[in-house]
C-alpha atoms as a printed R data frame, in Angstrom:
   type eleno elety resid chain resno       x       y       z
1  ATOM     1    CA   UNK     A     1 -22.040  -1.235   3.262
2  ATOM     2    CA   UNK     A     2 -22.201   2.411   4.204
3  ATOM     3    CA   UNK     A     3 -19.573   4.196   6.250
4  ATOM     4    CA   UNK     A     4 -19.703   7.785   7.361
5  ATOM     5    CA   UNK     A     5 -15.978   8.370   7.340
6  ATOM     6    CA   UNK     A     6 -13.668  10.449   5.153
7  ATOM     7    CA   UNK     A     7 -11.854   8.256   2.638
8  ATOM     8    CA   UNK     A     8  -8.401   9.136   4.003
9  ATOM     9    CA   UNK     A     9  -9.495   8.242   7.533
10 ATOM    10    CA   UNK     A    10 -10.832   4.913   6.257
11 ATOM    11    CA   UNK     A    11  -7.503   4.092   4.623
12 ATOM    12    CA   UNK     A    12  -5.589   5.115   7.732
13 ATOM    13    CA   UNK     A    13  -7.841   2.913   9.885
14 ATOM    14    CA   UNK     A    14  -6.781   0.035   7.621
15 ATOM    15    CA   UNK     A    15  -3.129   0.682   8.496
16 ATOM    16    CA   UNK     A    16  -2.242   2.764   5.454
17 ATOM    17    CA   UNK     A    17  -0.598   6.184   5.548
18 ATOM    18    CA   UNK     A    18  -1.399   7.795   2.197
19 ATOM    19    CA   UNK     A    19  -0.579  11.409   1.399
20 ATOM    20    CA   UNK     A    20  -3.448  13.767   0.577
21 ATOM    21    CA   UNK     A    21  -2.554  13.451  -3.122
22 ATOM    22    CA   UNK     A    22  -2.658   9.649  -2.913
23 ATOM    23    CA   UNK     A    23  -6.053   9.819  -1.185
24 ATOM    24    CA   UNK     A    24  -7.398  12.055  -3.982
25 ATOM    25    CA   UNK     A    25  -6.028   9.716  -6.665
26 ATOM    26    CA   UNK     A    26  -7.480   6.614  -4.985
27 ATOM    27    CA   UNK     A    27 -10.814   8.359  -4.433
28 ATOM    28    CA   UNK     A    28 -10.936   9.233  -8.137
29 ATOM    29    CA   UNK     A    29 -10.605   5.519  -8.938
30 ATOM    30    CA   UNK     A    30 -13.115   4.368  -6.310
31 ATOM    31    CA   UNK     A    31 -15.608   7.189  -6.984
32 ATOM    32    CA   UNK     A    32 -15.176   8.150 -10.663
33 ATOM    33    CA   UNK     A    33 -18.449  10.094 -10.725
34 ATOM    34    CA   UNK     A    34 -17.306  12.280  -7.820
35 ATOM    35    CA   UNK     A    35 -20.558  11.667  -5.975
36 ATOM    36    CA   UNK     A    36 -18.849  11.433  -2.605
37 ATOM    37    CA   UNK     A    37 -19.977   7.822  -2.182
38 ATOM    38    CA   UNK     A    38 -17.837   4.787  -2.811
39 ATOM    39    CA   UNK     A    39 -19.486   1.533  -3.763
40 ATOM    40    CA   UNK     A    40 -18.033  -1.835  -2.894
41 ATOM    41    CA   UNK     A    41 -17.314  -2.317  -6.612
42 ATOM    42    CA   UNK     A    42 -15.450   1.005  -6.751
43 ATOM    43    CA   UNK     A    43 -13.489   0.170  -3.625
44 ATOM    44    CA   UNK     A    44 -12.538  -3.229  -5.053
45 ATOM    45    CA   UNK     A    45 -11.354  -1.612  -8.308
46 ATOM    46    CA   UNK     A    46  -9.189   0.824  -6.367
47 ATOM    47    CA   UNK     A    47  -7.699  -1.947  -4.219
48 ATOM    48    CA   UNK     A    48  -7.055  -4.113  -7.290
49 ATOM    49    CA   UNK     A    49  -5.097  -1.277  -8.900
50 ATOM    50    CA   UNK     A    50  -3.093  -0.651  -5.734
51 ATOM    51    CA   UNK     A    51  -2.261  -4.347  -5.373
52 ATOM    52    CA   UNK     A    52  -0.842  -4.879  -8.858
53 ATOM    53    CA   UNK     A    53   1.794  -7.626  -8.799
54 ATOM    54    CA   UNK     A    54   5.232  -6.355  -7.851
55 ATOM    55    CA   UNK     A    55   7.741  -7.194 -10.558
56 ATOM    56    CA   UNK     A    56  10.939  -6.037  -8.848
57 ATOM    57    CA   UNK     A    57  11.760  -9.365  -7.190
58 ATOM    58    CA   UNK     A    58  15.399  -9.321  -8.312
59 ATOM    59    CA   UNK     A    59  15.889  -5.870  -6.782
60 ATOM    60    CA   UNK     A    60  14.407  -6.996  -3.463
61 ATOM    61    CA   UNK     A    61  16.684 -10.048  -3.367
62 ATOM    62    CA   UNK     A    62  19.722  -7.904  -4.121
63 ATOM    63    CA   UNK     A    63  18.759  -5.433  -1.390
64 ATOM    64    CA   UNK     A    64  18.368  -8.339   1.049
65 ATOM    65    CA   UNK     A    65  21.843  -9.603   0.156
66 ATOM    66    CA   UNK     A    66  23.320  -6.216   1.045
67 ATOM    67    CA   UNK     A    67  22.163  -6.767   4.631
68 ATOM    68    CA   UNK     A    68  22.896 -10.521   4.694
69 ATOM    69    CA   UNK     A    69  26.610  -9.955   5.218
70 ATOM    70    CA   UNK     A    70  27.272 -13.517   6.415
71 ATOM    71    CA   UNK     A    71  25.438 -15.062   3.450
72 ATOM    72    CA   UNK     A    72  23.235 -17.159   5.741
73 ATOM    73    CA   UNK     A    73  19.869 -16.195   4.243
74 ATOM    74    CA   UNK     A    74  18.941 -14.257   7.372
75 ATOM    75    CA   UNK     A    75  19.332 -10.653   8.429
76 ATOM    76    CA   UNK     A    76  19.909  -9.739  12.048
77 ATOM    77    CA   UNK     A    77  18.420  -6.643  13.626
78 ATOM    78    CA   UNK     A    78  21.972  -5.395  14.138
79 ATOM    79    CA   UNK     A    79  22.556  -5.633  10.372
80 ATOM    80    CA   UNK     A    80  19.358  -3.687   9.718
81 ATOM    81    CA   UNK     A    81  20.512  -0.919  12.050
82 ATOM    82    CA   UNK     A    82  23.701  -0.316  10.065
């Protein structure tokens, strides 16, 4: 697979919005030699690092409960707008 596209533009086309610093850091993982080319293996390594399992489940549940004022297990759009 060969794409003629800047790395940041590629990420943005995939729905991401990384800062320039994040793009440089991800490029360093995907292209450790600095050749300007990213192999599929390098891209997979970068994605694997970015998709490390999230361990803050308890914090997410607590944040959800802040918005679930009625304690129903759902959050209305009106509650999100508060």
